[in-house]
Every structure is written in C-alpha cells, then in structure tokens.
mmCIF file of N, CA, C and O in Angstrom:
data_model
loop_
_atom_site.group_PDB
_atom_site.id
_atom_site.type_symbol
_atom_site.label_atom_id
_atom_site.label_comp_id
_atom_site.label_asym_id
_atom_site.label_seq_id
_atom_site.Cartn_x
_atom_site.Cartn_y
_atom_site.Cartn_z
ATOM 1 N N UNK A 1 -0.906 9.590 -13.065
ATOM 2 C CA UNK A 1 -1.525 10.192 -11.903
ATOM 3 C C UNK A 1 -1.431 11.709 -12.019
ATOM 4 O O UNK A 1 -0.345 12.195 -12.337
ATOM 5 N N UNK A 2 -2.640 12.616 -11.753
ATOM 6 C CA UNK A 2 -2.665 13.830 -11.848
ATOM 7 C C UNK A 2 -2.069 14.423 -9.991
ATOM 8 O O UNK A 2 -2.477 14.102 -8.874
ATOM 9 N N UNK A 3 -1.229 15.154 -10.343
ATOM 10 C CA UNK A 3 -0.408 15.754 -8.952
ATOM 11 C C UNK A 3 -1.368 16.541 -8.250
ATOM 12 O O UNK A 3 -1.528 16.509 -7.030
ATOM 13 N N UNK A 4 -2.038 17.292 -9.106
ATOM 14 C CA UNK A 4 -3.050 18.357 -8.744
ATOM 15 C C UNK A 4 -4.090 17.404 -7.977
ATOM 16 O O UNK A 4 -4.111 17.473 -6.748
ATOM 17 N N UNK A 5 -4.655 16.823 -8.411
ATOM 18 C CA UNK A 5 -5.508 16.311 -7.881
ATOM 19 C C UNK A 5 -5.223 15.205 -6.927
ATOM 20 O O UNK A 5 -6.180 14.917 -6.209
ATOM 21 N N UNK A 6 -4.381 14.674 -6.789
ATOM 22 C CA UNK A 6 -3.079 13.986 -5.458
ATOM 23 C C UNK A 6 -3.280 15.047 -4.442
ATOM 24 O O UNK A 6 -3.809 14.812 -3.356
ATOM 25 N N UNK A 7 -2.857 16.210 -4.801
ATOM 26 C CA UNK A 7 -2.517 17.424 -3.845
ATOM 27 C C UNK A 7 -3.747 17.554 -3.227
ATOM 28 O O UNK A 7 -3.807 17.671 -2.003
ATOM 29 N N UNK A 8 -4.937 17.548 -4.066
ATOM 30 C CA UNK A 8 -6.511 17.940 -3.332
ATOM 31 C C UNK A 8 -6.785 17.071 -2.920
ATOM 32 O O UNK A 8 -7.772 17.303 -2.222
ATOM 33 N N UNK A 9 -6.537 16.098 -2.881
ATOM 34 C CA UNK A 9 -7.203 14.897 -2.225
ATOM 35 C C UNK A 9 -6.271 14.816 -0.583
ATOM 36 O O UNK A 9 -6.889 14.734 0.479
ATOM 37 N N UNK A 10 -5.193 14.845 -0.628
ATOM 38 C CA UNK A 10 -4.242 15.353 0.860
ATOM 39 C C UNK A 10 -5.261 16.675 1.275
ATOM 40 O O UNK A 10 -5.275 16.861 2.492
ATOM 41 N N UNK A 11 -5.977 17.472 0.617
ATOM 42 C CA UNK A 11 -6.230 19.020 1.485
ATOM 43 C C UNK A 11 -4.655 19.962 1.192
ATOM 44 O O UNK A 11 -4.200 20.853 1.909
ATOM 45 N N UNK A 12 -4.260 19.586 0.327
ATOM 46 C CA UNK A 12 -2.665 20.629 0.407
ATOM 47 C C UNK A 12 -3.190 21.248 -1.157
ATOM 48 O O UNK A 12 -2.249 21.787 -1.740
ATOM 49 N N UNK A 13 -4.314 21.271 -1.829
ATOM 50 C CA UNK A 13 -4.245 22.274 -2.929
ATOM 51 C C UNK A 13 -3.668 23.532 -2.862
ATOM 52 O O UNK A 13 -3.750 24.208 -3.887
ATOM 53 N N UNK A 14 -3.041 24.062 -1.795
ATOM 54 C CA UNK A 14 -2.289 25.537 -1.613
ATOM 55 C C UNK A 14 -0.927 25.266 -2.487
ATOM 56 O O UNK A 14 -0.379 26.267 -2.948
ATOM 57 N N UNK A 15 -0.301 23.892 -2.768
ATOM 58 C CA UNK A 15 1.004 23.716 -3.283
ATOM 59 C C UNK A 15 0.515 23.692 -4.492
ATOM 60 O O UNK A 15 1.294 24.474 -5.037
ATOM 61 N N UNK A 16 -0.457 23.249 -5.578
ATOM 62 C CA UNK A 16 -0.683 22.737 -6.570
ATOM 63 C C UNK A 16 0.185 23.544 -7.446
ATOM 64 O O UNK A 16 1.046 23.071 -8.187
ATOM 65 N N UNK A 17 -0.135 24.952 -7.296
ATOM 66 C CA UNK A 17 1.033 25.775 -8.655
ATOM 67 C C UNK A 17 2.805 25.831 -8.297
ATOM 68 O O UNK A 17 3.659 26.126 -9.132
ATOM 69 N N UNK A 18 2.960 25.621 -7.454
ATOM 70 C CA UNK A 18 4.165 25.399 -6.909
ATOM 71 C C UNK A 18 5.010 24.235 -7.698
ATOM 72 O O UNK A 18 6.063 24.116 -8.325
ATOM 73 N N UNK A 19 3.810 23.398 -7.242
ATOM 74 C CA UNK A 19 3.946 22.004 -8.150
ATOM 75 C C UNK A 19 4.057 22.021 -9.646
ATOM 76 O O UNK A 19 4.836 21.334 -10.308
ATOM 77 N N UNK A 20 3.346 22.728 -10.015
ATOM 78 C CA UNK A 20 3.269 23.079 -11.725
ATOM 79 C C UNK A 20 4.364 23.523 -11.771
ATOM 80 O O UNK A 20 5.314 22.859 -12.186
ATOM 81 N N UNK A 21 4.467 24.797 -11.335
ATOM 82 C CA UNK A 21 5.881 25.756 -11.836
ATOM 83 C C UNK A 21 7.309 24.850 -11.749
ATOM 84 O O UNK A 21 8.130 24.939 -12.663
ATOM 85 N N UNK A 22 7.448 24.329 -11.056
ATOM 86 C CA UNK A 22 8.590 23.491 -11.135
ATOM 87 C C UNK A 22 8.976 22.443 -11.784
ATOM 88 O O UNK A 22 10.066 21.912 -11.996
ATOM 89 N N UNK A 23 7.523 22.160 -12.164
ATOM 90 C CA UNK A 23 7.163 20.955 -13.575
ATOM 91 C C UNK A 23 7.509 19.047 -12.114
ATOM 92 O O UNK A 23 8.082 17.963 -12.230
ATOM 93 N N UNK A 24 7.020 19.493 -11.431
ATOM 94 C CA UNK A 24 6.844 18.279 -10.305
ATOM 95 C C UNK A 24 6.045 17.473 -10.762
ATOM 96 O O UNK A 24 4.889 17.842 -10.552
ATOM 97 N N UNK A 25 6.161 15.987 -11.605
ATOM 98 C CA UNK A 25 5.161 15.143 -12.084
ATOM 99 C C UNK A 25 5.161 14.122 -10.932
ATOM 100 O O UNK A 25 5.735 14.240 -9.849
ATOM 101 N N UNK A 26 4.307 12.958 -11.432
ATOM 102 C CA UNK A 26 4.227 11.471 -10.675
ATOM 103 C C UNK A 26 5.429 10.645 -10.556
ATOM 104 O O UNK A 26 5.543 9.665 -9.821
ATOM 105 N N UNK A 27 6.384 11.160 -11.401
ATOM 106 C CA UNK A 27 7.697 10.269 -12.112
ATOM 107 C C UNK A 27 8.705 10.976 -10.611
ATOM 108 O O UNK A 27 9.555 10.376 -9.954
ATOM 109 N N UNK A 28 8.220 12.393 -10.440
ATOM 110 C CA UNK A 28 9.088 12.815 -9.335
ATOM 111 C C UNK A 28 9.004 13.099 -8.089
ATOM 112 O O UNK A 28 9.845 13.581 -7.330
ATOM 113 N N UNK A 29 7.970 12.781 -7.922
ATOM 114 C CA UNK A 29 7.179 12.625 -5.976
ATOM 115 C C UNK A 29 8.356 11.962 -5.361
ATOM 116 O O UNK A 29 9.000 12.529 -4.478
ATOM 117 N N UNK A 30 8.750 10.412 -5.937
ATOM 118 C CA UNK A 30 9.136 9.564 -5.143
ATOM 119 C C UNK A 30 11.120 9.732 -4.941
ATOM 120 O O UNK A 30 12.017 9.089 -4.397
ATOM 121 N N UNK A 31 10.972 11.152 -5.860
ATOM 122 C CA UNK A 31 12.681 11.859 -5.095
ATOM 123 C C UNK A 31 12.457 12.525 -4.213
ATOM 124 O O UNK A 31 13.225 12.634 -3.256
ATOM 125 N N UNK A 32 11.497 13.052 -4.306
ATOM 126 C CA UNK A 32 11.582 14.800 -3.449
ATOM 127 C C UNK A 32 11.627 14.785 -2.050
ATOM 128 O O UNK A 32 10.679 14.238 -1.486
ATOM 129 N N UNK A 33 12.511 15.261 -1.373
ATOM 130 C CA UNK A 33 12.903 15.612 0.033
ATOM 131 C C UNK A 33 12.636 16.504 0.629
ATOM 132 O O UNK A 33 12.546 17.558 -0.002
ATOM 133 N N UNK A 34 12.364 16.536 2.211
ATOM 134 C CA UNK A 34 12.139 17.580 2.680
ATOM 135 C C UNK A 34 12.601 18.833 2.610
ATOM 136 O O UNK A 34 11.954 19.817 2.971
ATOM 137 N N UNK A 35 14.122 18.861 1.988
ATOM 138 C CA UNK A 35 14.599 19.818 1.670
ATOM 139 C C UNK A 35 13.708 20.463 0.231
ATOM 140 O O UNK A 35 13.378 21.646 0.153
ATOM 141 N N UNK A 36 13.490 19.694 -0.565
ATOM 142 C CA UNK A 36 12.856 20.140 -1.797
ATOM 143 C C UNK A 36 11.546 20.228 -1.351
ATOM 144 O O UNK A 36 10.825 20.493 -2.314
ATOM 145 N N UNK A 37 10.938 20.128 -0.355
ATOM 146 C CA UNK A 37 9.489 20.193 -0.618
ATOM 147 C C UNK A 37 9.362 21.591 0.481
ATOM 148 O O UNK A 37 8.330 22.095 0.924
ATOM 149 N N UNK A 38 10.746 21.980 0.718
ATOM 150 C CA UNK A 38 10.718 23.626 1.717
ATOM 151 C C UNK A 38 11.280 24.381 0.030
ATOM 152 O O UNK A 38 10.811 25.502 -0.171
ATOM 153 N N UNK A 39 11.829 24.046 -0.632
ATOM 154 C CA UNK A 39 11.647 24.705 -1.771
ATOM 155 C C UNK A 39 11.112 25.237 -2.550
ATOM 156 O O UNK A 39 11.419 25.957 -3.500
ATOM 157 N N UNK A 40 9.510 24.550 -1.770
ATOM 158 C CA UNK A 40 8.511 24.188 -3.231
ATOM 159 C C UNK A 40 7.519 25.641 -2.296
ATOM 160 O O UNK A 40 6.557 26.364 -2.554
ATOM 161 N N UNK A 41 8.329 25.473 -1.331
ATOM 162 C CA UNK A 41 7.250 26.320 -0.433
ATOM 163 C C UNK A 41 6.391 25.852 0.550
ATOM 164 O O UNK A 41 5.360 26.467 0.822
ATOM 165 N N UNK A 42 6.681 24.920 1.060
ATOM 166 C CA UNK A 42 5.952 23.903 1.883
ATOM 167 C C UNK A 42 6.780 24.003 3.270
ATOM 168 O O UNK A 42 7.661 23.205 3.591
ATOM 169 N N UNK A 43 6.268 25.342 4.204
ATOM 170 C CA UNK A 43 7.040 25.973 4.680
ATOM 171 C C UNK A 43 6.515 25.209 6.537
ATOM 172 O O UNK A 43 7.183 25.403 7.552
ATOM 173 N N UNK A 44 5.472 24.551 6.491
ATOM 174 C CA UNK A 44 4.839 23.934 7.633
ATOM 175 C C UNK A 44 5.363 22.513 7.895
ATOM 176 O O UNK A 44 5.361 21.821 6.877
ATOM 177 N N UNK A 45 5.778 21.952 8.922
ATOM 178 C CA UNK A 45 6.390 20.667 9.100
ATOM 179 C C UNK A 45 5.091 19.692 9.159
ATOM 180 O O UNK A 45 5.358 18.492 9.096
ATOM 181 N N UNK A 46 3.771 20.032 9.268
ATOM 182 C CA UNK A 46 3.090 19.506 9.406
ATOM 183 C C UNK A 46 2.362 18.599 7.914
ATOM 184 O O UNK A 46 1.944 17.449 7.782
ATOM 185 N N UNK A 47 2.465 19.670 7.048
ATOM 186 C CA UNK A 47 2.283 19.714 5.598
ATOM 187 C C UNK A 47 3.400 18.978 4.944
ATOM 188 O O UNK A 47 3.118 18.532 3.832
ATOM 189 N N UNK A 48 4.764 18.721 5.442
ATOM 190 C CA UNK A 48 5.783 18.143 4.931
ATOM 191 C C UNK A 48 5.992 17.186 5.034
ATOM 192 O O UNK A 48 6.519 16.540 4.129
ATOM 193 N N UNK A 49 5.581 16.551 6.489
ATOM 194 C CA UNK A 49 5.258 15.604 7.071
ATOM 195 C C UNK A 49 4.214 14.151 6.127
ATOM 196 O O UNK A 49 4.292 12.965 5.807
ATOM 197 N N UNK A 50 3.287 15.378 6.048
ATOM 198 C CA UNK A 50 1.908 14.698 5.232
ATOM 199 C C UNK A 50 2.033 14.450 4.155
ATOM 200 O O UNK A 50 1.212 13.621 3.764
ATOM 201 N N UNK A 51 3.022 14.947 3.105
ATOM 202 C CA UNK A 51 3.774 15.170 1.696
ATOM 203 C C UNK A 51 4.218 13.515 2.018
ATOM 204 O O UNK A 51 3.782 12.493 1.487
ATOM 205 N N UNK A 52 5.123 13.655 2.957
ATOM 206 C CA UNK A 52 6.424 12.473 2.875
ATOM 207 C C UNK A 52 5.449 11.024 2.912
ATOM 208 O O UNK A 52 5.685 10.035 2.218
ATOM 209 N N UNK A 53 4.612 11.117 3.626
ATOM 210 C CA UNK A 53 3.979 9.824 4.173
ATOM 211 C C UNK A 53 2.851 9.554 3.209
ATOM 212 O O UNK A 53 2.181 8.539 3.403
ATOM 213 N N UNK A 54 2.500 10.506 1.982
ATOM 214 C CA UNK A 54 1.591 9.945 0.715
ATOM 215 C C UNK A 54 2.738 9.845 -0.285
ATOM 216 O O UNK A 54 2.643 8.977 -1.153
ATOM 217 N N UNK A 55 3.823 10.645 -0.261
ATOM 218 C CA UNK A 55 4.259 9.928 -0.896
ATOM 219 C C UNK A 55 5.035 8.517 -1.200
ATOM 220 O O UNK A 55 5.071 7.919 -2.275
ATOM 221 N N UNK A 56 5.798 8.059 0.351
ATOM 222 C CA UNK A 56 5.854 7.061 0.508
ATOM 223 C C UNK A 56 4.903 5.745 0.252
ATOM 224 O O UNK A 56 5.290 4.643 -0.136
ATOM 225 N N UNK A 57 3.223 6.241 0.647
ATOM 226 C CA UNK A 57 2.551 5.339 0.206
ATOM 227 C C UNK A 57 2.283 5.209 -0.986
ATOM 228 O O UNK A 57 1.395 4.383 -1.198
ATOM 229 N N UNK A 58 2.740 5.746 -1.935
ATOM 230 C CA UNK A 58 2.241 5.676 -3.608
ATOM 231 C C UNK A 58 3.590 4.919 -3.751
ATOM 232 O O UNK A 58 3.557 4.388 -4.861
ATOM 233 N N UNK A 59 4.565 4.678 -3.232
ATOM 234 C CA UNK A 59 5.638 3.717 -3.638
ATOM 235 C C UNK A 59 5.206 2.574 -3.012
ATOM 236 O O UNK A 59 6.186 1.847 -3.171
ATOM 237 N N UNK A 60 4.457 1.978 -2.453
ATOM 238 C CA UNK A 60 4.167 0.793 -1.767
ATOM 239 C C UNK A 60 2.742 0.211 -2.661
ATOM 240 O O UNK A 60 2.303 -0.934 -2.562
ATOM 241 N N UNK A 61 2.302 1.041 -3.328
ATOM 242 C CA UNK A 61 1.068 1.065 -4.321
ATOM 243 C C UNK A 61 1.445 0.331 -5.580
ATOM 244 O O UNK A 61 0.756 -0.661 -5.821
ATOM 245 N N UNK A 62 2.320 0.600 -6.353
ATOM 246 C CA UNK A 62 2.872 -0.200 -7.585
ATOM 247 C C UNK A 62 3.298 -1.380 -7.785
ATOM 248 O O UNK A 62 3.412 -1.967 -8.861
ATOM 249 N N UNK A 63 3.641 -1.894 -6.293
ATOM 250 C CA UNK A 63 4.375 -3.439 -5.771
ATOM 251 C C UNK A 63 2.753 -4.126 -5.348
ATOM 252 O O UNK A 63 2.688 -5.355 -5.352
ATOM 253 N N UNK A 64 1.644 -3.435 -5.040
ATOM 254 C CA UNK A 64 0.184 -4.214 -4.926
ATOM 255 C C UNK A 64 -0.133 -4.584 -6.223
ATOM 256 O O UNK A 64 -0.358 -5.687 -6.722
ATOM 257 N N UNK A 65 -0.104 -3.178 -6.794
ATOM 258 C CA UNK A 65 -0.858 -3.715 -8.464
ATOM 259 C C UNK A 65 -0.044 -4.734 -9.200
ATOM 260 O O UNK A 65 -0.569 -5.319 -10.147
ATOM 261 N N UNK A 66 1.031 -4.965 -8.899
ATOM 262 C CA UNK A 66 2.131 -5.270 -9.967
ATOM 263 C C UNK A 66 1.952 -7.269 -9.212
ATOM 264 O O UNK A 66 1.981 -8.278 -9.917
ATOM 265 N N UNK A 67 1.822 -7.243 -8.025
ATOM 266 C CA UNK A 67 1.500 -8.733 -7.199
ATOM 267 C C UNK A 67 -0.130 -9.137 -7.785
ATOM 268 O O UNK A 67 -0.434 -10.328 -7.858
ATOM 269 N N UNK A 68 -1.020 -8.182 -8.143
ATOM 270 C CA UNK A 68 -1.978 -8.705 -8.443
ATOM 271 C C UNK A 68 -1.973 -8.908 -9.554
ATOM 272 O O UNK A 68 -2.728 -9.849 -9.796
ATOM 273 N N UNK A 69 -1.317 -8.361 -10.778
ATOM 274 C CA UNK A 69 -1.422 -9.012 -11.780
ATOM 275 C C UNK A 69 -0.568 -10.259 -12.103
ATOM 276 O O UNK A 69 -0.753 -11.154 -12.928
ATOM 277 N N UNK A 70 0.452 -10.044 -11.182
ATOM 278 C CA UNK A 70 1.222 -11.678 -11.306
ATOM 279 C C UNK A 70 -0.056 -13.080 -11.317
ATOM 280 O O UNK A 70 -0.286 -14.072 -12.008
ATOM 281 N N UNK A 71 -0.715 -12.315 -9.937
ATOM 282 C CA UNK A 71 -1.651 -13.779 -9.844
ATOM 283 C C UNK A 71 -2.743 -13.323 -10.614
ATOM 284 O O UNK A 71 -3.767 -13.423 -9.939
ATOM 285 N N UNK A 72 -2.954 -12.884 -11.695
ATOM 286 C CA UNK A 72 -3.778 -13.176 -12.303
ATOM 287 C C UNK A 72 -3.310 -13.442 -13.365
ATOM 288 O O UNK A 72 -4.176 -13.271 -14.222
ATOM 289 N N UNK A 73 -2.243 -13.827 -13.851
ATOM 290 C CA UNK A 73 -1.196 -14.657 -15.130
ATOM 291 C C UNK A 73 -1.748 -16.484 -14.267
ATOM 292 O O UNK A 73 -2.134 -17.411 -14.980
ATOM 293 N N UNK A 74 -1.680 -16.569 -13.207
ATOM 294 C CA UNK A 74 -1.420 -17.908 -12.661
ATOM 295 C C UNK A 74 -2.536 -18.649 -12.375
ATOM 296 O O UNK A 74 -2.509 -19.530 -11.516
ATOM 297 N N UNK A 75 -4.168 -18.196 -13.432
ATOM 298 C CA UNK A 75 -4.835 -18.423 -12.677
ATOM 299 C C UNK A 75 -5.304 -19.851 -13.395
ATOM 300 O O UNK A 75 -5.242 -20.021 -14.613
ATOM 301 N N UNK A 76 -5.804 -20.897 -12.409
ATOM 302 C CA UNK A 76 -5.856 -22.336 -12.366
ATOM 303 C C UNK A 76 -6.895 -22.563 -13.737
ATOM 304 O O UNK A 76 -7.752 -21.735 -14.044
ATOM 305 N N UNK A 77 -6.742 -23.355 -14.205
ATOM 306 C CA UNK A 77 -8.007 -24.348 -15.498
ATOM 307 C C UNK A 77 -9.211 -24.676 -14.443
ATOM 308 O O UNK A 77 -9.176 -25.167 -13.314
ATOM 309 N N UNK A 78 -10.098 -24.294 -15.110
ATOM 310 C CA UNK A 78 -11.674 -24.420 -14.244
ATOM 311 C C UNK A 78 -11.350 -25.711 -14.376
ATOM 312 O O UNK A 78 -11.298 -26.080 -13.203
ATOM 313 N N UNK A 79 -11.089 -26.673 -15.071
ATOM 314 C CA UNK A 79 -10.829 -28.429 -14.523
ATOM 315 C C UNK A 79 -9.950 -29.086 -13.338
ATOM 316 O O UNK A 79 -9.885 -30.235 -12.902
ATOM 317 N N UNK A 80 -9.174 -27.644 -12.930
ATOM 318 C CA UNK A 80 -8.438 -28.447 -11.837
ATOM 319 C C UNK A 80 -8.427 -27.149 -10.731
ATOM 320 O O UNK A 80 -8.209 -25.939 -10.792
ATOM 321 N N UNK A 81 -8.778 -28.090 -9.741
ATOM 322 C CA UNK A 81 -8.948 -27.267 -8.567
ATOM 323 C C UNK A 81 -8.018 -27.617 -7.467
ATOM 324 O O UNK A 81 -7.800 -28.826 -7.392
ATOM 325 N N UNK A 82 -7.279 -26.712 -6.404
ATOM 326 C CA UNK A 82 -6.564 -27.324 -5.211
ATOM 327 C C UNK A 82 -6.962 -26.896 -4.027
ATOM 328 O O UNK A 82 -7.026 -25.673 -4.149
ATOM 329 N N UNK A 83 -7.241 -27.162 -3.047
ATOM 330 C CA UNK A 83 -7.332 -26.552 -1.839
ATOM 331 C C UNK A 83 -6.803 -27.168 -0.689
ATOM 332 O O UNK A 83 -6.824 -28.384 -0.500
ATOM 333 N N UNK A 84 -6.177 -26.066 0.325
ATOM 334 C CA UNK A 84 -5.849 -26.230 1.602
ATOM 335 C C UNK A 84 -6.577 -27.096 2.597
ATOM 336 O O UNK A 84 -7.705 -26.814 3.001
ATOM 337 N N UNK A 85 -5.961 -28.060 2.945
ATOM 338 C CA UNK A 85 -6.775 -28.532 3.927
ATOM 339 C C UNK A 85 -6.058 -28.967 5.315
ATOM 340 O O UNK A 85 -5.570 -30.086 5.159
ATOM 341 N N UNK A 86 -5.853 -28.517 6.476
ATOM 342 C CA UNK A 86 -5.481 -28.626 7.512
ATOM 343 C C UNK A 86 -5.967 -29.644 8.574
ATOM 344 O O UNK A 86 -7.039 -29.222 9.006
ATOM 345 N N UNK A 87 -5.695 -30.576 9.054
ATOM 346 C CA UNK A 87 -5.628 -31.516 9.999
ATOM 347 C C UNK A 87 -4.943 -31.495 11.525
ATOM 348 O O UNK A 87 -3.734 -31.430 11.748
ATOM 349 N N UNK A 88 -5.967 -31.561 12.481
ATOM 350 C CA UNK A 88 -5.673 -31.775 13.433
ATOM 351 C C UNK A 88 -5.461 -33.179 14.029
ATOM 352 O O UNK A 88 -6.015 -33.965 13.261
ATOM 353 N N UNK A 89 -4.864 -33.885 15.131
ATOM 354 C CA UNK A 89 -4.745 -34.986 15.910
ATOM 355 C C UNK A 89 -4.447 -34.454 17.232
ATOM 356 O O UNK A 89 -3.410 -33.861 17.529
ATOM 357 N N UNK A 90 -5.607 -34.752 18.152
ATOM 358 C CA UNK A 90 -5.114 -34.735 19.610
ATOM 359 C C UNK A 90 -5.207 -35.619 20.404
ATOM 360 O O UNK A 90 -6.351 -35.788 20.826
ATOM 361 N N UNK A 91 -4.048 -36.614 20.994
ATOM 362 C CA UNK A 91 -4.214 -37.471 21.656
ATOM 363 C C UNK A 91 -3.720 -37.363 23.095
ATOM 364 O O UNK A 91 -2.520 -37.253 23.345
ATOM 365 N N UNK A 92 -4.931 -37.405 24.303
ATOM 366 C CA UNK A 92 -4.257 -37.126 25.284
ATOM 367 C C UNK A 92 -4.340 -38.513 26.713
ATOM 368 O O UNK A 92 -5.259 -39.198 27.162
ATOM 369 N N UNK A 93 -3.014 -38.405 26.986
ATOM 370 C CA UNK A 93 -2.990 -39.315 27.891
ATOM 371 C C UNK A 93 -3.597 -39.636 28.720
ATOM 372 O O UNK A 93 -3.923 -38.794 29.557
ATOM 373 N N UNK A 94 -4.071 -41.170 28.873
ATOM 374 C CA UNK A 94 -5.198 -41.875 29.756
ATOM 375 C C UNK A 94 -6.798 -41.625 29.232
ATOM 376 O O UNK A 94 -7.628 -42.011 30.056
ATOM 377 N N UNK A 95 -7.421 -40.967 27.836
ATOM 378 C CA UNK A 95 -8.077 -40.856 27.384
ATOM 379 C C UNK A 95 -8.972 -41.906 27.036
ATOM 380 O O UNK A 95 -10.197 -41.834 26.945
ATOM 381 N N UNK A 96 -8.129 -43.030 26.826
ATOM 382 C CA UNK A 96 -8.732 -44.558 26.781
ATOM 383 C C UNK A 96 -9.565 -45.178 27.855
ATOM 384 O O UNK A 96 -10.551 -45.894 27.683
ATOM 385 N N UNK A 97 -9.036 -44.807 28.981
ATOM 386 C CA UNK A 97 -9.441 -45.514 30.085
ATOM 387 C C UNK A 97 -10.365 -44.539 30.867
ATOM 388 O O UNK A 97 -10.929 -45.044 31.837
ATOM 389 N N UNK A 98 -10.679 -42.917 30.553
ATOM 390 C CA UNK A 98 -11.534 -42.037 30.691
ATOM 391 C C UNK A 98 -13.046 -42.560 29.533
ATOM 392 O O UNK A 98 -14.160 -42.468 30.049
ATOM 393 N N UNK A 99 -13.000 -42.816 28.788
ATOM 394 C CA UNK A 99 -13.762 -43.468 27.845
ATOM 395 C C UNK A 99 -14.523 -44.874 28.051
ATOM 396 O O UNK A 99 -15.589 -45.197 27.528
ATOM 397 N N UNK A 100 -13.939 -45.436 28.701
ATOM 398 C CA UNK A 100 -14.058 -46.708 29.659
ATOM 399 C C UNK A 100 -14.917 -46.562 30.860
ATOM 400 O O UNK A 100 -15.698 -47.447 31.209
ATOM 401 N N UNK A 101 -14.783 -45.572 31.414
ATOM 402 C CA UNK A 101 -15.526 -45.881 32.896
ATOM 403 C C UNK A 101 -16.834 -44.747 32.496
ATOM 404 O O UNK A 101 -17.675 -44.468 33.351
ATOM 405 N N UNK A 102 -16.880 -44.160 31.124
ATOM 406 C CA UNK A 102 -18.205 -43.402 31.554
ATOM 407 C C UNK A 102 -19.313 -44.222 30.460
ATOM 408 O O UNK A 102 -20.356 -43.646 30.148
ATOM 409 N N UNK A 103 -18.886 -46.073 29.725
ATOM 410 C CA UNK A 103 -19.674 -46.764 29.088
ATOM 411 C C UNK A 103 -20.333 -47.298 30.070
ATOM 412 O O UNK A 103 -21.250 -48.087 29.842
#
C-alpha cells in the first residue's frame, strides 16, 4: 500500500512528507499513536482523529481478504451441491374444528 496515496485519499496530503521523512510505511500505520502522529506534525485533533479511525480500518481489512480466500480453498465439486432449507410447522389450537364449520 502506497502511504502517500492513503494520505490523499483521507484529504490529509499536507502529512505526506512528514510521512516520508520519518520513513512511515504500511508495516507502521498500525503502531502509530496519537502521540506519534503529534510528532509527525499532525497538530489538529480533528486530523488525528481521522488518522486513527483509517487506520484502524486497514487492520480490520486483512482479516476480510484473508476470510475470503479461506472460502475460496473450500469451494464445493460442481457434482455436489448443498443447500439450506428451512421449515416451518404451525399448529394452532381448535384449527380442526374451524375447518369444519366453514365446509
């Protein structure tokens, strides 16, 4: 993942060299703290804020891709197929004899 272009896609391209100079890759988003990201120069709580919560979501991103390729290791022989099938029963009392008086 390119940081720079992470950064432009948030609207925070003002950090991008910040980011460089410190040598901040993809490998290190998912340390960096608010304390480090007032380091970096990210001097607005609003901007720090917005930092924390993409980067949190790029850790919730690797556990999607990583579930979808599980199920696609598992996928069924075009000869055998399974499917869900759900069943209802409702039987309600005196229903018999409601059935009865409207023959």
């Amino acid at each position: 993942m390119d940081v720079a272009e992470w950064l432009r896609k948030l609207g925070l391209e003002q950090y991008e060299p910040a980011f460089r100079a410190n040598k901040i890759g993809a490998d290190l988003l998912p340390s960096l703290t608010a304390e480090d990201l007032k380091d970096l120069g990210v001097k607005l709580v609003g901007d720090r804020r917005r930092l924390s919560a993409a980067i949190a979501a790029l850790q919730s991103v690797p556990a999607v891709e990583a579930a979808a390729e599980d199920a696609n290791r598992f996928v069924a022989r075009p000869e055998a197929e399974r499917r869900q099938v759900t069943v209802m029963f409702c039987d309600l009392v005196g229903s018999t004899a409601l059935a009865a008086c409207r023959s």
